[in-house]
PDB file of C-alpha atoms and ligand atoms in Angstrom:
ATOM      1  CA  UNK A  27       1.966  -0.468   2.409  1.00  0.00           C
ATOM      2  CA  UNK A  28      -0.076  -2.967   0.372  1.00  0.00           C
ATOM      3  CA  UNK A  29      -0.952  -6.435   1.664  1.00  0.00           C
ATOM      4  CA  UNK A  30       1.455  -7.829  -0.954  1.00  0.00           C
ATOM      5  CA  UNK A  31       4.333  -6.210   0.899  1.00  0.00           C
ATOM      6  CA  UNK A  32       3.627  -8.166   4.066  1.00  0.00           C
ATOM      7  CA  UNK A  33       5.698 -11.300   4.711  1.00  0.00           C
ATOM      8  CA  UNK A  34       3.840 -14.577   5.137  1.00  0.00           C
ATOM      9  CA  UNK A  35       2.505 -15.265   8.619  1.00  0.00           C
ATOM     10  CA  UNK A  36      -0.828 -14.895  10.365  1.00  0.00           C
ATOM     11  CA  UNK A  37      -2.242 -12.649   7.645  1.00  0.00           C
ATOM     12  CA  UNK A  38      -2.498 -15.686   5.320  1.00  0.00           C
ATOM     13  CA  UNK A  39      -2.563 -18.751   7.546  1.00  0.00           C
ATOM     14  CA  UNK A  40      -4.152 -21.168   5.083  1.00  0.00           C
ATOM     15  CA  UNK A  41      -1.608 -20.540   2.323  1.00  0.00           C
ATOM     16  CA  UNK A  42       1.403 -20.376   4.634  1.00  0.00           C
ATOM     17  CA  UNK A  43       4.147 -23.002   4.480  1.00  0.00           C
ATOM     18  CA  UNK A  44       2.968 -24.746   7.673  1.00  0.00           C
ATOM     19  CA  UNK A  45      -0.581 -23.850   8.848  1.00  0.00           C
ATOM     20  CA  UNK A  46      -0.495 -26.525  11.567  1.00  0.00           C
ATOM     21  CA  UNK A  47       2.542 -24.866  13.146  1.00  0.00           C
ATOM     22  CA  UNK A  48       0.708 -21.522  13.227  1.00  0.00           C
ATOM     23  CA  UNK A  49      -2.310 -23.168  14.896  1.00  0.00           C
ATOM     24  CA  UNK A  50      -0.092 -24.928  17.418  1.00  0.00           C
ATOM     25  CA  UNK A  51       1.690 -21.659  18.236  1.00  0.00           C
ATOM     26  CA  UNK A  52      -1.710 -20.171  19.131  1.00  0.00           C
ATOM     27  CA  UNK A  53      -2.206 -22.918  21.729  1.00  0.00           C
ATOM     28  CA  UNK A  54       1.229 -22.229  23.195  1.00  0.00           C
ATOM     29  CA  UNK A  55       0.857 -18.437  23.270  1.00  0.00           C
ATOM     30  CA  UNK A  56      -2.584 -18.746  24.893  1.00  0.00           C
ATOM     31  CA  UNK A  57      -0.775 -20.318  27.854  1.00  0.00           C
ATOM     32  CA  UNK A  58       1.842 -17.550  28.199  1.00  0.00           C
ATOM     33  CA  UNK A  59       1.388 -16.018  31.655  1.00  0.00           C
ATOM     34  CA  UNK A  60       1.210 -12.564  29.996  1.00  0.00           C
ATOM     35  CA  UNK A  61      -1.676 -13.694  27.760  1.00  0.00           C
ATOM     36  CA  UNK A  62      -3.480 -15.319  30.678  1.00  0.00           C
ATOM     37  CA  UNK A  63      -3.129 -12.113  32.754  1.00  0.00           C
ATOM     38  CA  UNK A  64      -4.348  -9.806  29.987  1.00  0.00           C
ATOM     39  CA  UNK A  65      -7.333 -12.027  29.152  1.00  0.00           C
ATOM     40  CA  UNK A  66      -8.277 -12.119  32.822  1.00  0.00           C
ATOM     41  CA  UNK A  67      -8.052  -8.289  33.024  1.00  0.00           C
ATOM     42  CA  UNK A  68     -10.130  -8.054  29.844  1.00  0.00           C
ATOM     43  CA  UNK A  69     -12.811 -10.359  31.247  1.00  0.00           C
ATOM     44  CA  UNK A  70     -13.108  -8.266  34.420  1.00  0.00           C
ATOM     45  CA  UNK A  71     -13.305  -5.001  32.477  1.00  0.00           C
ATOM     46  CA  UNK A  72     -15.776  -6.195  29.830  1.00  0.00           C
ATOM     47  CA  UNK A  73     -18.032  -7.647  32.558  1.00  0.00           C
ATOM     48  CA  UNK A  74     -20.199  -9.369  29.964  1.00  0.00           C
ATOM     49  CA  UNK A  75     -23.777 -10.047  31.004  1.00  0.00           C
ATOM     50  CA  UNK A  76     -26.035 -12.996  30.187  1.00  0.00           C
ATOM     51  CA  UNK A  77     -27.739 -12.586  26.815  1.00  0.00           C
ATOM     52  CA  UNK A  78     -25.185 -10.175  25.300  1.00  0.00           C
ATOM     53  CA  UNK A  79     -23.637 -10.556  21.839  1.00  0.00           C
ATOM     54  CA  UNK A  80     -19.839 -10.726  21.485  1.00  0.00           C
ATOM     55  CA  UNK A  81     -17.823 -10.370  18.285  1.00  0.00           C
ATOM     56  CA  UNK A  82     -14.288 -11.805  18.191  1.00  0.00           C
ATOM     57  CA  UNK A  83     -12.386 -10.456  15.193  1.00  0.00           C
ATOM     58  CA  UNK A  84      -9.465 -12.650  14.117  1.00  0.00           C
ATOM     59  CA  UNK A  85     -10.733 -15.217  16.604  1.00  0.00           C
ATOM     60  CA  UNK A  86      -8.109 -17.844  15.795  1.00  0.00           C
ATOM     61  CA  UNK A  87      -8.827 -21.053  17.703  1.00  0.00           C
ATOM     62  CA  UNK A  88     -11.618 -19.296  19.613  1.00  0.00           C
ATOM     63  CA  UNK A  89     -10.345 -20.165  23.084  1.00  0.00           C
ATOM     64  CA  UNK A  90     -10.509 -16.591  24.366  1.00  0.00           C
ATOM     65  CA  UNK A  91     -14.096 -16.226  23.120  1.00  0.00           C
ATOM     66  CA  UNK A  92     -14.930 -19.584  24.737  1.00  0.00           C
ATOM     67  CA  UNK A  93     -13.855 -18.319  28.154  1.00  0.00           C
ATOM     68  CA  UNK A  94     -15.806 -15.071  27.743  1.00  0.00           C
ATOM     69  CA  UNK A  95     -18.875 -16.957  26.496  1.00  0.00           C
ATOM     70  CA  UNK A  96     -19.297 -18.506  29.937  1.00  0.00           C
ATOM     71  CA  UNK A  97     -20.409 -15.036  31.075  1.00  0.00           C
ATOM     72  CA  UNK A  98     -22.874 -14.731  28.163  1.00  0.00           C
ATOM     73  CA  UNK A  99     -24.742 -17.920  29.042  1.00  0.00           C
ATOM     74  CA  UNK A 100     -27.210 -19.866  26.918  1.00  0.00           C
ATOM     75  CA  UNK A 101     -29.046 -16.717  25.798  1.00  0.00           C
ATOM     76  CA  UNK A 102     -25.917 -14.918  24.651  1.00  0.00           C
ATOM     77  CA  UNK A 103     -24.249 -15.238  21.299  1.00  0.00           C
ATOM     78  CA  UNK A 104     -20.718 -15.226  19.883  1.00  0.00           C
ATOM     79  CA  UNK A 105     -19.635 -14.484  16.338  1.00  0.00           C
ATOM     80  CA  UNK A 106     -16.019 -15.354  15.559  1.00  0.00           C
ATOM     81  CA  UNK A 107     -14.580 -13.985  12.315  1.00  0.00           C
ATOM     82  CA  UNK A 108     -11.242 -14.935  10.820  1.00  0.00           C
ATOM     83  CA  UNK A 109      -9.576 -15.090   7.405  1.00  0.00           C
ATOM     84  CA  UNK A 110      -8.346 -18.662   8.011  1.00  0.00           C
ATOM     85  CA  UNK A 111     -10.628 -21.650   7.365  1.00  0.00           C
ATOM     86  CA  UNK A 112      -8.193 -23.822   9.354  1.00  0.00           C
ATOM     87  CA  UNK A 113      -8.539 -21.592  12.440  1.00  0.00           C
ATOM     88  CA  UNK A 114     -12.329 -21.453  12.065  1.00  0.00           C
ATOM     89  CA  UNK A 115     -12.608 -25.243  11.725  1.00  0.00           C
ATOM     90  CA  UNK A 116     -10.716 -25.748  14.995  1.00  0.00           C
ATOM     91  CA  UNK A 117     -12.778 -23.049  16.732  1.00  0.00           C
ATOM     92  CA  UNK A 118     -16.009 -24.853  15.749  1.00  0.00           C
ATOM     93  CA  UNK A 119     -14.698 -28.266  16.812  1.00  0.00           C
ATOM     94  CA  UNK A 120     -13.445 -27.045  20.188  1.00  0.00           C
ATOM     95  CA  UNK A 121     -16.555 -25.041  21.144  1.00  0.00           C
ATOM     96  CA  UNK A 122     -17.878 -26.730  24.303  1.00  0.00           C
ATOM     97  CA  UNK A 123     -19.905 -24.089  26.193  1.00  0.00           C
ATOM     98  CA  UNK A 124     -23.663 -23.576  26.247  1.00  0.00           C
ATOM     99  CA  UNK A 125     -23.554 -20.122  24.650  1.00  0.00           C
ATOM    100  CA  UNK A 126     -24.301 -20.499  20.913  1.00  0.00           C
ATOM    101  CA  UNK A 127     -21.461 -19.540  18.562  1.00  0.00           C
ATOM    102  CA  UNK A 128     -21.077 -19.018  14.851  1.00  0.00           C
ATOM    103  CA  UNK A 129     -17.671 -18.930  13.148  1.00  0.00           C
ATOM    104  CA  UNK A 130     -17.321 -17.445   9.678  1.00  0.00           C
ATOM    105  CA  UNK A 131     -14.830 -16.010   7.226  1.00  0.00           C
ATOM    106  CA  UNK A 132     -14.461 -12.268   7.680  1.00  0.00           C
ATOM    107  CA  UNK A 133     -11.921  -9.480   7.266  1.00  0.00           C
ATOM    108  CA  UNK A 134     -11.131  -7.191  10.207  1.00  0.00           C
ATOM    109  CA  UNK A 135     -10.993  -4.196   7.858  1.00  0.00           C
ATOM    110  CA  UNK A 136     -14.442  -4.858   6.301  1.00  0.00           C
ATOM    111  CA  UNK A 137     -16.462  -6.887   8.781  1.00  0.00           C
ATOM    112  CA  UNK A 138     -19.616  -7.349   6.715  1.00  0.00           C
ATOM    113  CA  UNK A 139     -21.931  -7.349   9.741  1.00  0.00           C
ATOM    114  CA  UNK A 140     -24.681  -4.791  10.489  1.00  0.00           C
ATOM    115  CA  UNK A 141     -23.881  -1.553  12.321  1.00  0.00           C
ATOM    116  CA  UNK A 142     -24.694  -1.397  16.033  1.00  0.00           C
ATOM    117  CA  UNK A 143     -25.313  -5.143  16.246  1.00  0.00           C
ATOM    118  CA  UNK A 144     -22.922  -6.168  19.099  1.00  0.00           C
ATOM    119  CA  UNK A 145     -22.645  -5.401  22.813  1.00  0.00           C
ATOM    120  CA  UNK A 146     -18.919  -6.140  22.900  1.00  0.00           C
ATOM    121  CA  UNK A 147     -16.152  -6.732  20.372  1.00  0.00           C
ATOM    122  CA  UNK A 148     -12.560  -7.824  20.720  1.00  0.00           C
ATOM    123  CA  UNK A 149      -9.455  -8.240  18.549  1.00  0.00           C
ATOM    124  CA  UNK A 150      -6.435  -9.961  20.057  1.00  0.00           C
ATOM    125  CA  UNK A 151      -3.040 -10.001  18.322  1.00  0.00           C
ATOM    126  CA  UNK A 152      -4.739  -9.265  15.003  1.00  0.00           C
ATOM    127  CA  UNK A 153      -3.972  -5.581  14.391  1.00  0.00           C
ATOM    128  CA  UNK A 154      -0.242  -6.368  14.123  1.00  0.00           C
ATOM    129  CA  UNK A 155      -0.990  -8.391  10.968  1.00  0.00           C
ATOM    130  CA  UNK A 156      -3.082  -5.769   9.192  1.00  0.00           C
ATOM    131  CA  UNK A 157      -1.882  -3.276   6.568  1.00  0.00           C
ATOM    132  CA  UNK A 158      -4.247  -0.695   8.117  1.00  0.00           C
ATOM    133  CA  UNK A 159      -5.123  -1.183  11.838  1.00  0.00           C
ATOM    134  CA  UNK A 160      -7.095   2.115  11.858  1.00  0.00           C
ATOM    135  CA  UNK A 161      -9.660   0.730   9.431  1.00  0.00           C
ATOM    136  CA  UNK A 162     -10.191  -2.217  11.804  1.00  0.00           C
ATOM    137  CA  UNK A 163     -10.892   0.231  14.669  1.00  0.00           C
ATOM    138  CA  UNK A 164     -13.371   2.095  12.473  1.00  0.00           C
ATOM    139  CA  UNK A 165     -15.153  -1.193  11.802  1.00  0.00           C
ATOM    140  CA  UNK A 166     -15.170  -2.206  15.485  1.00  0.00           C
ATOM    141  CA  UNK A 167     -16.727   1.145  16.378  1.00  0.00           C
ATOM    142  CA  UNK A 168     -19.302   0.773  13.608  1.00  0.00           C
ATOM    143  CA  UNK A 169     -20.582  -2.674  14.623  1.00  0.00           C
ATOM    144  CA  UNK A 170     -20.907  -1.856  18.349  1.00  0.00           C
ATOM    145  CA  UNK A 171     -24.093  -0.381  19.797  1.00  0.00           C
ATOM    146  CA  UNK A 172     -23.828   2.907  21.716  1.00  0.00           C
ATOM    147  CA  UNK A 173     -22.422   1.962  25.124  1.00  0.00           C
ATOM    148  CA  UNK A 174     -20.886  -1.216  23.704  1.00  0.00           C
ATOM    149  CA  UNK A 175     -17.361  -2.190  24.833  1.00  0.00           C
ATOM    150  CA  UNK A 176     -14.270  -2.832  22.767  1.00  0.00           C
ATOM    151  CA  UNK A 177     -11.254  -4.851  23.874  1.00  0.00           C
ATOM    152  CA  UNK A 178      -7.888  -4.919  22.124  1.00  0.00           C
ATOM    153  CA  UNK A 179      -4.854  -6.994  23.035  1.00  0.00           C
ATOM    154  CA  UNK A 180      -1.641  -6.761  21.066  1.00  0.00           C
ATOM    155  CA  UNK A 181       2.108  -7.081  21.201  1.00  0.00           C
ATOM    156  CA  UNK A 182       4.841  -4.470  21.000  1.00  0.00           C
ATOM    157  CA  UNK A 183       7.561  -6.499  19.310  1.00  0.00           C
ATOM    158  CA  UNK A 184       9.816  -3.460  19.657  1.00  0.00           C
ATOM    159  CA  UNK A 185       9.930  -4.208  23.391  1.00  0.00           C
ATOM    160  CA  UNK A 186      11.702  -7.530  22.770  1.00  0.00           C
ATOM    161  CA  UNK A 187      14.821  -7.729  24.916  1.00  0.00           C
ATOM    162  CA  UNK A 188      17.334 -10.551  24.562  1.00  0.00           C
ATOM    163  CA  UNK A 189      19.984 -11.024  27.227  1.00  0.00           C
ATOM    164  CA  UNK A 190      22.637 -13.657  26.505  1.00  0.00           C
ATOM    165  CA  UNK A 191      25.434 -11.905  28.359  1.00  0.00           C
ATOM    166  CA  UNK A 192      26.514  -9.735  25.403  1.00  0.00           C
ATOM    167  CA  UNK A 193      25.444  -6.076  25.641  1.00  0.00           C
ATOM    168  CA  UNK A 194      26.321  -5.368  22.010  1.00  0.00           C
ATOM    169  CA  UNK A 195      23.986  -8.142  20.834  1.00  0.00           C
ATOM    170  CA  UNK A 196      21.237  -6.976  23.206  1.00  0.00           C
ATOM    171  CA  UNK A 197      21.466  -3.500  21.645  1.00  0.00           C
ATOM    172  CA  UNK A 198      21.540  -4.853  18.094  1.00  0.00           C
ATOM    173  CA  UNK A 199      18.355  -6.877  18.760  1.00  0.00           C
ATOM    174  CA  UNK A 200      16.669  -3.812  20.280  1.00  0.00           C
ATOM    175  CA  UNK A 201      17.562  -1.652  17.266  1.00  0.00           C
ATOM    176  CA  UNK A 202      16.326  -4.385  14.910  1.00  0.00           C
ATOM    177  CA  UNK A 203      12.970  -4.738  16.626  1.00  0.00           C
ATOM    178  CA  UNK A 204      12.466  -0.995  17.226  1.00  0.00           C
ATOM    179  CA  UNK A 205      11.800  -0.404  13.535  1.00  0.00           C
ATOM    180  CA  UNK A 206       8.547  -1.644  12.006  1.00  0.00           C
ATOM    181  CA  UNK A 207       9.306  -3.406   8.746  1.00  0.00           C
ATOM    182  CA  UNK A 208       6.627  -5.078   6.615  1.00  0.00           C
ATOM    183  CA  UNK A 209       3.893  -4.894   9.302  1.00  0.00           C
ATOM    184  CA  UNK A 210       2.750  -2.819  12.322  1.00  0.00           C
ATOM    185  CA  UNK A 211       4.720  -4.949  14.758  1.00  0.00           C
ATOM    186  CA  UNK A 212       4.696  -2.260  17.510  1.00  0.00           C
ATOM    187  CA  UNK A 213       0.938  -1.622  17.385  1.00  0.00           C
ATOM    188  CA  UNK A 214       0.511  -2.824  20.983  1.00  0.00           C
ATOM    189  CA  UNK A 215       1.916   0.468  22.333  1.00  0.00           C
ATOM    190  CA  UNK A 216      -0.518   2.446  20.141  1.00  0.00           C
ATOM    191  CA  UNK A 217      -3.750   0.661  21.119  1.00  0.00           C
ATOM    192  CA  UNK A 218      -5.086   3.429  23.366  1.00  0.00           C
ATOM    193  CA  UNK A 219      -4.391   6.107  20.731  1.00  0.00           C
ATOM    194  CA  UNK A 220      -6.102   4.005  18.070  1.00  0.00           C
ATOM    195  CA  UNK A 221      -9.151   3.427  20.289  1.00  0.00           C
ATOM    196  CA  UNK A 222      -9.455   7.130  21.146  1.00  0.00           C
ATOM    197  CA  UNK A 223      -8.990   8.183  17.522  1.00  0.00           C
ATOM    198  CA  UNK A 224     -11.863   5.837  16.605  1.00  0.00           C
ATOM    199  CA  UNK A 225     -14.100   7.627  19.119  1.00  0.00           C
ATOM    200  CA  UNK A 226     -14.014   5.238  22.078  1.00  0.00           C
ATOM    201  CA  UNK A 227     -14.258   6.844  25.513  1.00  0.00           C
ATOM    202  CA  UNK A 228     -13.290   5.742  29.046  1.00  0.00           C
ATOM    203  CA  UNK A 229     -10.263   3.980  27.586  1.00  0.00           C
ATOM    204  CA  UNK A 230      -8.378   1.886  30.157  1.00  0.00           C
ATOM    205  CA  UNK A 231      -5.014   0.254  29.558  1.00  0.00           C
ATOM    206  CA  UNK A 232      -2.727  -2.333  31.086  1.00  0.00           C
ATOM    207  CA  UNK A 233       0.282  -4.341  30.044  1.00  0.00           C
ATOM    208  CA  UNK A 234       2.018  -7.609  30.861  1.00  0.00           C
ATOM    209  CA  UNK A 235       5.508  -8.837  30.115  1.00  0.00           C
ATOM    210  CA  UNK A 236       6.227 -12.336  28.924  1.00  0.00           C
ATOM    211  CA  UNK A 237       9.591 -13.676  30.075  1.00  0.00           C
ATOM    212  CA  UNK A 238      11.451 -16.710  28.748  1.00  0.00           C
ATOM    213  CA  UNK A 239      14.320 -17.995  30.843  1.00  0.00           C
ATOM    214  CA  UNK A 240      14.060 -21.773  30.481  1.00  0.00           C
ATOM    215  CA  UNK A 241      14.372 -22.270  26.712  1.00  0.00           C
ATOM    216  CA  UNK A 242      15.888 -25.672  25.847  1.00  0.00           C
ATOM    217  CA  UNK A 243      17.532 -25.278  22.402  1.00  0.00           C
ATOM    218  CA  UNK A 244      18.000 -29.049  22.116  1.00  0.00           C
ATOM    219  CA  UNK A 245      14.224 -29.528  22.282  1.00  0.00           C
ATOM    220  CA  UNK A 246      13.015 -26.612  20.158  1.00  0.00           C
ATOM    221  CA  UNK A 247      14.641 -24.009  17.854  1.00  0.00           C
ATOM    222  CA  UNK A 248      12.463 -21.322  19.455  1.00  0.00           C
ATOM    223  CA  UNK A 249      11.456 -20.230  22.951  1.00  0.00           C
ATOM    224  CA  UNK A 250       7.837 -21.371  23.575  1.00  0.00           C
ATOM    225  CA  UNK A 251       5.428 -19.804  21.061  1.00  0.00           C
ATOM    226  CA  UNK A 252       8.051 -17.376  19.741  1.00  0.00           C
ATOM    227  CA  UNK A 253      10.050 -17.188  16.529  1.00  0.00           C
ATOM    228  CA  UNK A 254      13.323 -19.113  16.291  1.00  0.00           C
ATOM    229  CA  UNK A 255      16.695 -17.552  17.023  1.00  0.00           C
ATOM    230  CA  UNK A 256      17.531 -18.153  13.337  1.00  0.00           C
ATOM    231  CA  UNK A 257      14.475 -16.102  12.275  1.00  0.00           C
ATOM    232  CA  UNK A 258      15.571 -13.348  14.652  1.00  0.00           C
ATOM    233  CA  UNK A 259      19.077 -13.477  13.170  1.00  0.00           C
ATOM    234  CA  UNK A 260      17.579 -13.235   9.644  1.00  0.00           C
ATOM    235  CA  UNK A 261      15.705 -10.097  10.751  1.00  0.00           C
ATOM    236  CA  UNK A 262      18.904  -8.638  12.178  1.00  0.00           C
ATOM    237  CA  UNK A 263      20.726  -9.266   8.899  1.00  0.00           C
ATOM    238  CA  UNK A 264      17.862  -7.653   6.953  1.00  0.00           C
ATOM    239  CA  UNK A 265      17.942  -4.662   9.317  1.00  0.00           C
ATOM    240  CA  UNK A 266      21.693  -4.277   8.810  1.00  0.00           C
ATOM    241  CA  UNK A 267      22.397  -5.068  12.492  1.00  0.00           C
ATOM    242  CA  UNK A 268      24.222  -8.381  11.892  1.00  0.00           C
ATOM    243  CA  UNK A 269      26.604  -9.437   9.128  1.00  0.00           C
ATOM    244  CA  UNK A 270      25.295 -12.422   7.180  1.00  0.00           C
ATOM    245  CA  UNK A 271      28.632 -14.111   7.919  1.00  0.00           C
ATOM    246  CA  UNK A 272      27.901 -13.862  11.674  1.00  0.00           C
ATOM    247  CA  UNK A 273      24.405 -15.389  11.510  1.00  0.00           C
ATOM    248  CA  UNK A 274      25.395 -18.908  12.560  1.00  0.00           C
ATOM    249  CA  UNK A 275      27.587 -17.487  15.331  1.00  0.00           C
ATOM    250  CA  UNK A 276      24.636 -15.532  16.729  1.00  0.00           C
ATOM    251  CA  UNK A 277      22.392 -18.622  16.764  1.00  0.00           C
ATOM    252  CA  UNK A 278      25.149 -20.695  18.414  1.00  0.00           C
ATOM    253  CA  UNK A 279      25.758 -17.987  21.048  1.00  0.00           C
ATOM    254  CA  UNK A 280      22.047 -17.894  21.945  1.00  0.00           C
ATOM    255  CA  UNK A 281      21.935 -21.682  22.183  1.00  0.00           C
ATOM    256  CA  UNK A 282      25.078 -21.852  24.318  1.00  0.00           C
ATOM    257  CA  UNK A 283      23.717 -19.189  26.649  1.00  0.00           C
ATOM    258  CA  UNK A 284      20.479 -21.148  27.049  1.00  0.00           C
ATOM    259  CA  UNK A 285      22.346 -24.394  27.758  1.00  0.00           C
ATOM    260  CA  UNK A 286      24.307 -22.566  30.458  1.00  0.00           C
ATOM    261  CA  UNK A 287      21.262 -20.935  32.080  1.00  0.00           C
ATOM    262  CA  UNK A 288      22.187 -17.443  30.826  1.00  0.00           C
ATOM    263  CA  UNK A 289      19.347 -16.903  28.315  1.00  0.00           C
ATOM    264  CA  UNK A 290      16.597 -14.384  29.123  1.00  0.00           C
ATOM    265  CA  UNK A 291      14.167 -12.874  26.672  1.00  0.00           C
ATOM    266  CA  UNK A 292      11.175 -10.641  27.402  1.00  0.00           C
ATOM    267  CA  UNK A 293       8.320  -9.081  25.457  1.00  0.00           C
ATOM    268  CA  UNK A 294       5.598  -6.630  26.506  1.00  0.00           C
ATOM    269  CA  UNK A 295       1.957  -7.028  25.487  1.00  0.00           C
ATOM    270  CA  UNK A 296      -0.723  -4.370  25.907  1.00  0.00           C
ATOM    271  CA  UNK A 297      -4.483  -4.457  26.483  1.00  0.00           C
ATOM    272  CA  UNK A 298      -7.089  -1.745  26.135  1.00  0.00           C
ATOM    273  CA  UNK A 299     -10.822  -1.561  26.786  1.00  0.00           C
ATOM    274  CA  UNK A 300     -13.088   1.323  25.853  1.00  0.00           C
ATOM    275  CA  UNK A 301     -16.721   2.272  25.483  1.00  0.00           C
ATOM    276  CA  UNK A 302     -18.526   3.181  22.266  1.00  0.00           C
TER     277      UNK A 302
HETATM  278  C1  SAM B  21      -1.840 -14.279  16.032  1.00  0.00           C
HETATM  279  S1  SAM B  21      -3.397 -14.923  15.625  1.00  0.00           S
HETATM  280  C2  SAM B  21      -4.414 -14.480  17.021  1.00  0.00           C
HETATM  281  C3  SAM B  21      -5.629 -15.351  17.166  1.00  0.00           C
HETATM  282  C4  SAM B  21      -6.498 -15.055  18.373  1.00  0.00           C
HETATM  283  N1  SAM B  21      -7.072 -13.738  18.311  1.00  0.00           N
HETATM  284  C5  SAM B  21      -5.721 -15.212  19.649  1.00  0.00           C
HETATM  285  O1  SAM B  21      -5.273 -14.202  20.211  1.00  0.00           O
HETATM  286  O2  SAM B  21      -5.503 -16.349  20.087  1.00  0.00           O
HETATM  287  C6  SAM B  21      -3.962 -13.807  14.382  1.00  0.00           C
HETATM  288  C7  SAM B  21      -5.304 -14.233  13.787  1.00  0.00           C
HETATM  289  O3  SAM B  21      -5.794 -13.188  12.955  1.00  0.00           O
HETATM  290  C8  SAM B  21      -6.295 -13.761  11.772  1.00  0.00           C
HETATM  291  N2  SAM B  21      -6.274 -12.711  10.748  1.00  0.00           N
HETATM  292  C9  SAM B  21      -5.205 -12.239  10.068  1.00  0.00           C
HETATM  293  N3  SAM B  21      -5.571 -11.248   9.239  1.00  0.00           N
HETATM  294  C10 SAM B  21      -6.903 -11.071   9.422  1.00  0.00           C
HETATM  295  C11 SAM B  21      -7.883 -10.185   8.874  1.00  0.00           C
HETATM  296  N4  SAM B  21      -7.547  -9.281   7.933  1.00  0.00           N
HETATM  297  N5  SAM B  21      -9.147 -10.270   9.303  1.00  0.00           N
HETATM  298  C12 SAM B  21      -9.503 -11.187  10.238  1.00  0.00           C
HETATM  299  N6  SAM B  21      -8.628 -12.066  10.789  1.00  0.00           N
HETATM  300  C13 SAM B  21      -7.354 -12.001  10.389  1.00  0.00           C
HETATM  301  C14 SAM B  21      -5.401 -14.946  11.520  1.00  0.00           C
HETATM  302  O4  SAM B  21      -5.972 -15.887  10.646  1.00  0.00           O
HETATM  303  C15 SAM B  21      -5.210 -15.474  12.934  1.00  0.00           C
HETATM  304  O5  SAM B  21      -6.211 -16.382  13.285  1.00  0.00           O
END
């Protein structure tokens, strides 16, 4: 699949229809309990020491690197790379810890930094936007020193389960999301395999499930930090799981269920750490 085949989204933030919305969604998703849990697990496993160098690939707003940088202290160093100037600008503005940081344009699949130059490297929710996640793992392995640690966090969108009291719709959503179209949307479940294939050892894994049960459709078209029910319906139509004529009915049914306290949606995210 070429990059041209990918739909717009986080692979081209700056030229997307609404970059501010993509930045705002990063703030919201950083507060998901599942994200908080996985970042906490990652921090324990990486056990960064004062003076070490951390690379954050696809760093976004840089808030995860900021929390880890507390462990690096004033003698440590962070490099955040991202393809979005808007993300990088916010990461620079928000940096408020003593550890020095540098944020620069960079591509996960061709990092452009010297081999063996980092003690730890992470990529969170980035692989799912890449045409070739394996090349990103090859690069992460290349830039780490021997004994360096890698951390990956990503989503398995195929795990999305929607319950609005209609089993047929639940199944149609599952079938829609089970198939990767346009991008590696299920890469979360493959993180350990990718890390091992890239030569990492002592690979440890965990997962966390994000649950939405208090979506207010009169306040927002989407559950917090997620895509809208209309976008989901569009996907279902594209996947042949919903007739175009039934699209509005699907959105209305999801909204009605939410208004009546019968809306539940869940999504599983995965995390992996390994040693170079
Ligand atoms: C969903 S966001 C995740 C941001 C951050 N890692 C986090 O978890 O909060 C995906 C990020 O990857 C960046 N990105 C997309 N394609 C990239 C690439 N080829 N190389 C580096 N960064 C990329 C986007 O600009 C965006 O900031």
